[in-house]
Amino acid sequence: MASDSGGSDDRISDLPDHILHTILLRLRDIAAAARTSALSRRWRRVWPHLPELCFPFRCAAGVYTCWSESDKHRRRVDAALAAHAAPAVALLDIALPRWVPAHPQQYPEDPDRDDPLLRFLASRRVAGELRLTLRGGWHDIVLPPCERATAISLYFNGPVLRFQQPLPGGAGSGAFAALASLRIKRTRVDARELGEVLFSRCPNLKELFLKRITLKDQDNNVLSIRSDSLERLEMEMCVGFDARVEVFAPRMKIFVSRRISSGDARIVAPRLLELCWHGWFDPARHDLGGGGRHLQRLKIAKNSPAAQLIRQFYSIQELQLTLQVWKVG
């Protein structure tokens, strides 16, 4: 096959689309993939149909990311999303140096109203995994329902995570219907809103990971997690997290706690089979009475009071105890 420029044969461009997609996906950067459009007209029709979209943001160590670089990166993301033509993507991985809603001056009452990224998410085109990393910003981000997403990972170091409310009447119910795995890391959340979403809008959620989250409203210091489908829950709270934690998960089999709370906690999980507990345990404040009484595995790390935890169960098939030994002399 001759190239558009009339040069030597271009045998790579003659490959079928799915092989060219495999080549471009190895770049792990949609901006680099889009630059292949300069090769020929053939390549211009390839990258807009990639099944995975990755937008990494790289900055030299110790170099402050200026506003202009952040804005350029965001504009590249918006332009690529607008040009993408595939009806669905299996992976959308976006890293932004800070959250800057598009055109906030046009819609001051709702800065997310015309945001290309959120509009793409609401289009139901993410039919696999969504990874969204925001390392700064001053505006809340209102996540629209991603009804076809099966896994969502959110890292918001700055913005508050909010959820778009469902529309009345049932159409576009606002449910995360296919979501099986949810990870939220270093993010401020509204406790009531998160609890409502987990309980009524994630009917197929199997795994939930909450790592170093903080609550938006300090007056509402109760984090309630209720789910009829949840099977695995991992929680690692910030130092000083003093909210009350309530978990009601009748199908949960695995619970991992890392500094779950300096406040009270109540866990109701009658099918619990595996418990991993890091940090302090106080039977007067941490109620495991609603959990399974016969464990397959109990993991206790560092300075947890092992004896008090063991007394919470009738039988334990496997005990993994990590000791911290101090060197003397």
Short mmCIF file of C-alpha atoms in Angstrom, two decimals:
data_model
loop_
_atom_site.label_atom_id
_atom_site.label_comp_id
_atom_site.label_asym_id
_atom_site.label_seq_id
_atom_site.Cartn_x
_atom_site.Cartn_y
_atom_site.Cartn_z
CA MET A 1 0.00 0.00 0.00
CA ALA A 2 1.45 3.36 -1.05
CA SER A 3 1.48 6.18 1.46
CA ASP A 4 -0.51 9.39 0.89
CA SER A 5 2.71 11.25 0.24
CA GLY A 6 3.65 8.91 -2.61
CA GLY A 7 6.65 7.50 -0.74
CA SER A 8 7.59 3.90 0.03
CA ASP A 9 5.05 1.25 0.80
CA ASP A 10 3.26 1.70 4.13
CA ARG A 11 2.46 -1.83 5.24
CA ILE A 12 1.58 -0.86 8.83
CA SER A 13 -1.28 1.35 7.71
CA ASP A 14 -2.66 -1.55 5.72
CA LEU A 15 -3.27 -3.55 8.90
CA PRO A 16 -6.87 -3.95 10.13
CA ASP A 17 -8.19 -1.48 12.67
CA HIS A 18 -8.13 -3.82 15.66
CA ILE A 19 -4.38 -4.39 15.24
CA LEU A 20 -3.70 -0.68 14.85
CA HIS A 21 -5.77 -0.11 18.01
CA THR A 22 -3.53 -2.58 19.84
CA ILE A 23 -0.45 -0.63 18.71
CA LEU A 24 -1.84 2.73 19.80
CA LEU A 25 -3.10 1.42 23.15
CA ARG A 26 0.48 0.57 24.10
CA LEU A 27 1.23 4.30 24.11
CA ARG A 28 -1.04 4.70 27.17
CA ASP A 29 -1.61 8.31 26.15
CA ILE A 30 -4.45 9.41 23.87
CA ALA A 31 -2.62 12.65 22.98
CA ALA A 32 0.30 10.65 21.59
CA ALA A 33 -2.14 8.38 19.76
CA ALA A 34 -3.89 11.39 18.21
CA ARG A 35 -0.59 12.69 16.84
CA THR A 36 -0.43 9.67 14.53
CA SER A 37 -3.06 11.50 12.45
CA ALA A 38 -0.13 13.29 10.83
CA LEU A 39 1.01 10.04 9.20
CA SER A 40 -1.81 9.74 6.68
CA ARG A 41 -5.55 10.03 6.19
CA ARG A 42 -5.79 6.37 7.16
CA TRP A 43 -4.47 7.07 10.65
CA ARG A 44 -6.87 9.98 11.18
CA ARG A 45 -9.70 7.47 11.28
CA VAL A 46 -7.99 5.11 13.73
CA TRP A 47 -7.48 6.84 17.08
CA PRO A 48 -11.03 8.27 17.41
CA HIS A 49 -12.29 4.68 17.66
CA LEU A 50 -9.89 3.46 20.36
CA PRO A 51 -11.68 1.38 23.04
CA GLU A 52 -9.54 2.89 25.81
CA LEU A 53 -8.77 6.55 26.54
CA CYS A 54 -5.88 7.53 28.84
CA PHE A 55 -4.99 11.14 29.64
CA PRO A 56 -1.93 11.16 31.95
CA PHE A 57 -0.55 14.43 33.25
CA ARG A 58 3.21 14.40 33.73
CA CYS A 59 5.12 17.08 35.59
CA ALA A 60 8.79 17.19 36.48
CA ALA A 61 9.45 16.44 40.15
CA GLY A 62 9.42 19.56 42.27
CA VAL A 63 8.10 21.76 39.47
CA TYR A 64 4.98 23.76 40.27
CA THR A 65 2.24 23.25 37.70
CA CYS A 66 1.21 26.69 36.48
CA TRP A 67 -2.34 27.59 35.57
CA SER A 68 -1.57 27.83 31.85
CA GLU A 69 -0.23 24.25 31.70
CA SER A 70 -3.26 22.98 33.59
CA ASP A 71 -5.57 24.81 31.23
CA LYS A 72 -3.77 23.45 28.15
CA HIS A 73 -4.02 19.90 29.42
CA ARG A 74 -7.73 20.30 30.20
CA ARG A 75 -8.39 21.70 26.74
CA ARG A 76 -6.60 18.72 25.17
CA VAL A 77 -8.78 16.37 27.19
CA ASP A 78 -11.97 18.16 26.17
CA ALA A 79 -10.96 18.23 22.48
CA ALA A 80 -10.11 14.51 22.44
CA LEU A 81 -13.38 13.57 24.13
CA ALA A 82 -15.30 15.66 21.61
CA ALA A 83 -13.50 14.01 18.68
CA HIS A 84 -13.82 10.45 19.96
CA ALA A 85 -16.33 8.53 17.84
CA ALA A 86 -16.58 5.05 19.40
CA PRO A 87 -19.99 4.32 20.94
CA ALA A 88 -18.37 2.92 24.09
CA VAL A 89 -15.01 2.79 25.86
CA ALA A 90 -13.77 0.00 28.12
CA LEU A 91 -11.44 2.34 30.04
CA LEU A 92 -11.44 6.08 30.65
CA ASP A 93 -8.40 7.14 32.70
CA ILE A 94 -8.03 10.90 33.24
CA ALA A 95 -5.56 12.76 35.45
CA LEU A 96 -6.00 16.52 35.91
CA PRO A 97 -3.68 18.77 37.92
CA ARG A 98 -6.68 20.68 39.24
CA TRP A 99 -10.44 20.71 38.79
CA VAL A 100 -11.51 23.70 36.70
CA PRO A 101 -15.12 23.41 35.49
CA ALA A 102 -15.52 24.48 31.87
CA HIS A 103 -17.09 27.92 31.31
CA PRO A 104 -17.96 28.64 34.99
CA GLN A 105 -18.47 32.29 34.12
CA GLN A 106 -21.36 31.37 31.81
CA TYR A 107 -23.19 29.28 34.39
CA PRO A 108 -22.22 30.62 37.82
CA GLU A 109 -25.18 28.87 39.46
CA ASP A 110 -24.11 25.46 38.07
CA PRO A 111 -20.47 25.40 36.91
CA ASP A 112 -20.70 21.73 35.83
CA ARG A 113 -23.66 22.31 33.51
CA ASP A 114 -21.72 22.46 30.24
CA ASP A 115 -18.56 20.62 31.22
CA PRO A 116 -17.36 18.35 28.35
CA LEU A 117 -15.88 15.75 30.68
CA LEU A 118 -19.01 15.37 32.81
CA ARG A 119 -21.14 15.43 29.68
CA PHE A 120 -19.07 12.52 28.29
CA LEU A 121 -19.58 10.57 31.52
CA ALA A 122 -23.32 11.21 31.43
CA SER A 123 -23.53 9.94 27.85
CA ARG A 124 -23.33 6.32 29.08
CA ARG A 125 -20.31 5.68 26.84
CA VAL A 126 -18.08 4.42 29.67
CA ALA A 127 -18.94 0.72 29.57
CA GLY A 128 -16.03 -0.53 31.68
CA GLU A 129 -13.65 1.20 34.07
CA LEU A 130 -13.47 4.89 35.00
CA ARG A 131 -10.39 6.32 36.73
CA LEU A 132 -10.50 10.00 37.61
CA THR A 133 -7.63 11.75 39.42
CA LEU A 134 -7.89 15.42 40.43
CA ARG A 135 -5.00 16.81 42.44
CA GLY A 136 -6.41 20.22 43.27
CA GLY A 137 -9.20 22.69 42.69
CA TRP A 138 -11.76 24.80 44.47
CA HIS A 139 -15.03 23.61 42.97
CA ASP A 140 -17.10 20.59 43.94
CA ILE A 141 -17.39 17.96 41.23
CA VAL A 142 -20.86 16.55 40.66
CA LEU A 143 -20.48 13.04 39.28
CA PRO A 144 -23.25 12.09 36.85
CA PRO A 145 -24.66 8.55 36.87
CA CYS A 146 -22.36 6.24 34.91
CA GLU A 147 -24.91 3.53 34.31
CA ARG A 148 -22.63 1.22 32.29
CA ALA A 149 -19.43 1.63 34.28
CA THR A 150 -18.41 -1.57 36.07
CA ALA A 151 -15.51 -0.11 38.11
CA ILE A 152 -14.90 3.47 39.29
CA SER A 153 -11.76 4.82 41.00
CA LEU A 154 -11.81 8.41 42.28
CA TYR A 155 -8.88 10.37 43.75
CA PHE A 156 -9.84 13.97 44.54
CA ASN A 157 -7.22 15.87 46.49
CA GLY A 158 -9.15 19.10 46.90
CA PRO A 159 -12.60 19.02 45.28
CA VAL A 160 -15.60 17.65 47.14
CA LEU A 161 -17.24 14.63 45.54
CA ARG A 162 -20.95 15.09 44.96
CA PHE A 163 -23.46 12.97 43.03
CA GLN A 164 -25.97 14.21 40.50
CA GLN A 165 -29.50 13.75 41.76
CA PRO A 166 -31.75 11.36 39.78
CA LEU A 167 -34.35 12.85 37.49
CA PRO A 168 -38.00 12.48 38.59
CA GLY A 169 -40.19 10.02 36.75
CA GLY A 170 -37.76 7.09 36.53
CA ALA A 171 -36.20 7.89 33.13
CA GLY A 172 -32.49 8.24 33.71
CA SER A 173 -32.90 7.04 37.30
CA GLY A 174 -29.39 8.09 38.19
CA ALA A 175 -28.37 4.58 39.16
CA PHE A 176 -24.90 3.11 38.79
CA ALA A 177 -26.59 -0.04 37.59
CA ALA A 178 -23.54 -2.03 36.42
CA LEU A 179 -21.09 -0.81 39.07
CA ALA A 180 -19.34 -3.71 40.84
CA SER A 181 -16.26 -1.98 42.31
CA LEU A 182 -15.95 1.54 43.77
CA ARG A 183 -12.74 3.10 45.11
CA ILE A 184 -12.69 6.55 46.71
CA LYS A 185 -9.31 7.86 47.92
CA ARG A 186 -8.28 11.09 49.67
CA THR A 187 -11.58 12.74 48.94
CA ARG A 188 -14.06 14.87 50.84
CA VAL A 189 -17.57 13.48 50.68
CA ASP A 190 -21.05 14.33 51.88
CA ALA A 191 -21.83 11.48 54.29
CA ARG A 192 -25.59 11.49 53.75
CA GLU A 193 -25.27 11.67 49.98
CA LEU A 194 -22.69 8.89 49.77
CA GLY A 195 -24.79 6.66 52.00
CA GLU A 196 -27.88 7.24 49.87
CA VAL A 197 -26.02 6.47 46.65
CA LEU A 198 -24.56 3.24 48.02
CA PHE A 199 -27.91 2.09 49.39
CA SER A 200 -30.32 2.94 46.58
CA ARG A 201 -28.31 3.54 43.39
CA CYS A 202 -25.65 0.81 43.33
CA PRO A 203 -27.69 -2.41 43.17
CA ASN A 204 -24.79 -4.63 42.03
CA LEU A 205 -21.90 -3.22 44.05
CA LYS A 206 -19.58 -6.00 45.25
CA GLU A 207 -16.44 -4.16 46.40
CA LEU A 208 -16.08 -0.82 48.19
CA PHE A 209 -12.75 0.79 49.12
CA LEU A 210 -12.72 4.00 51.17
CA LYS A 211 -9.21 5.30 51.85
CA ARG A 212 -8.48 8.43 53.88
CA ILE A 213 -11.73 10.17 53.16
CA THR A 214 -12.99 13.16 55.12
CA LEU A 215 -16.52 14.41 55.64
CA LYS A 216 -17.66 17.65 54.03
CA ASP A 217 -20.07 18.50 56.84
CA GLN A 218 -18.44 18.06 60.23
CA ASP A 219 -21.81 18.50 61.93
CA ASN A 220 -23.00 15.26 60.31
CA ASN A 221 -20.49 12.87 61.84
CA VAL A 222 -22.20 9.59 60.91
CA LEU A 223 -20.97 7.59 57.93
CA SER A 224 -23.61 4.96 57.17
CA ILE A 225 -22.91 2.21 54.65
CA ARG A 226 -25.91 0.03 53.79
CA SER A 227 -25.79 -2.37 50.87
CA ASP A 228 -27.63 -5.61 50.10
CA SER A 229 -25.07 -6.64 47.47
CA LEU A 230 -21.71 -5.67 49.02
CA GLU A 231 -19.28 -8.58 49.58
CA ARG A 232 -16.00 -6.80 50.39
CA LEU A 233 -15.39 -3.56 52.30
CA GLU A 234 -12.03 -1.93 52.99
CA MET A 235 -11.82 1.25 55.05
CA GLU A 236 -8.79 3.33 55.96
CA MET A 237 -9.70 6.60 57.60
CA CYS A 238 -7.68 9.75 58.10
CA VAL A 239 -5.88 10.25 61.38
CA GLY A 240 -8.29 12.00 63.70
CA PHE A 241 -11.37 10.72 61.87
CA ASP A 242 -13.92 10.74 64.69
CA ALA A 243 -17.16 10.07 62.83
CA ARG A 244 -19.40 7.20 63.83
CA VAL A 245 -19.23 4.39 61.29
CA GLU A 246 -22.26 2.16 60.68
CA VAL A 247 -22.11 -0.79 58.29
CA PHE A 248 -25.09 -2.97 57.38
CA ALA A 249 -24.13 -5.49 54.70
CA PRO A 250 -25.94 -8.85 54.94
CA ARG A 251 -23.82 -10.43 52.15
CA MET A 252 -20.42 -9.07 53.15
CA LYS A 253 -17.75 -11.77 53.51
CA ILE A 254 -14.55 -9.71 53.85
CA PHE A 255 -14.00 -6.63 56.00
CA VAL A 256 -10.64 -4.82 56.20
CA SER A 257 -10.27 -2.04 58.75
CA ARG A 258 -7.29 0.28 58.92
CA ARG A 259 -7.80 2.91 61.64
CA ILE A 260 -11.52 2.69 61.00
CA SER A 261 -12.44 5.38 63.48
CA SER A 262 -11.51 7.01 66.75
CA GLY A 263 -15.26 7.25 67.28
CA ASP A 264 -17.87 4.51 67.53
CA ALA A 265 -18.35 1.80 64.93
CA ARG A 266 -21.04 -0.85 64.45
CA ILE A 267 -20.66 -3.64 61.90
CA VAL A 268 -23.62 -5.83 60.94
CA ALA A 269 -22.43 -8.55 58.55
CA PRO A 270 -23.85 -11.99 59.49
CA ARG A 271 -22.00 -13.76 56.65
CA LEU A 272 -18.58 -12.35 57.53
CA LEU A 273 -15.81 -14.91 56.92
CA GLU A 274 -12.61 -12.84 56.88
CA LEU A 275 -11.66 -9.92 59.11
CA CYS A 276 -8.46 -7.89 58.91
CA TRP A 277 -8.11 -5.33 61.71
CA HIS A 278 -5.32 -2.75 61.86
CA GLY A 279 -5.17 -0.26 64.68
CA TRP A 280 -6.86 0.03 68.05
CA PHE A 281 -9.89 -2.04 68.99
CA ASP A 282 -12.18 -1.05 71.84
CA PRO A 283 -15.07 -3.49 72.47
CA ALA A 284 -16.98 -0.70 74.20
CA ARG A 285 -16.89 1.45 71.05
CA HIS A 286 -16.42 -1.03 68.18
CA ASP A 287 -19.43 -3.33 67.98
CA LEU A 288 -18.94 -6.50 65.92
CA GLY A 289 -21.94 -8.24 67.44
CA GLY A 290 -23.82 -8.20 64.14
CA GLY A 291 -21.03 -9.99 62.30
CA GLY A 292 -20.40 -13.63 61.63
CA ARG A 293 -19.30 -15.57 64.70
CA HIS A 294 -17.35 -18.26 62.84
CA LEU A 295 -14.44 -16.84 60.88
CA GLN A 296 -12.34 -18.58 58.29
CA ARG A 297 -9.54 -16.03 58.72
CA LEU A 298 -8.66 -13.31 61.22
CA LYS A 299 -5.73 -10.99 60.51
CA ILE A 300 -4.48 -8.77 63.29
CA ALA A 301 -1.66 -6.31 62.67
CA LYS A 302 0.79 -4.41 64.84
CA ASN A 303 -0.62 -3.10 68.11
CA SER A 304 -4.21 -4.32 67.93
CA PRO A 305 -5.33 -5.96 71.21
CA ALA A 306 -5.52 -9.52 69.84
CA ALA A 307 -7.15 -11.11 72.88
CA GLN A 308 -10.12 -8.74 72.84
CA LEU A 309 -10.71 -9.30 69.13
CA ILE A 310 -10.47 -13.07 69.38
CA ARG A 311 -13.12 -13.13 72.10
CA GLN A 312 -15.64 -11.68 69.63
CA PHE A 313 -15.86 -15.03 67.78
CA TYR A 314 -16.81 -18.62 68.60
CA SER A 315 -14.32 -20.17 66.17
CA ILE A 316 -11.44 -19.03 63.94
CA GLN A 317 -9.95 -21.45 61.43
CA GLU A 318 -6.87 -19.35 60.63
CA LEU A 319 -5.25 -16.62 62.72
CA GLN A 320 -2.60 -14.36 61.19
CA LEU A 321 -0.90 -12.24 63.83
CA THR A 322 1.72 -9.62 62.96
CA LEU A 323 3.89 -8.62 65.90
CA GLN A 324 6.01 -5.51 66.23
CA VAL A 325 9.26 -6.31 68.08
CA TRP A 326 11.40 -3.45 69.35
CA LYS A 327 15.17 -3.85 69.34
CA VAL A 328 16.66 -3.31 72.78
CA GLY A 329 20.21 -2.06 73.20
#
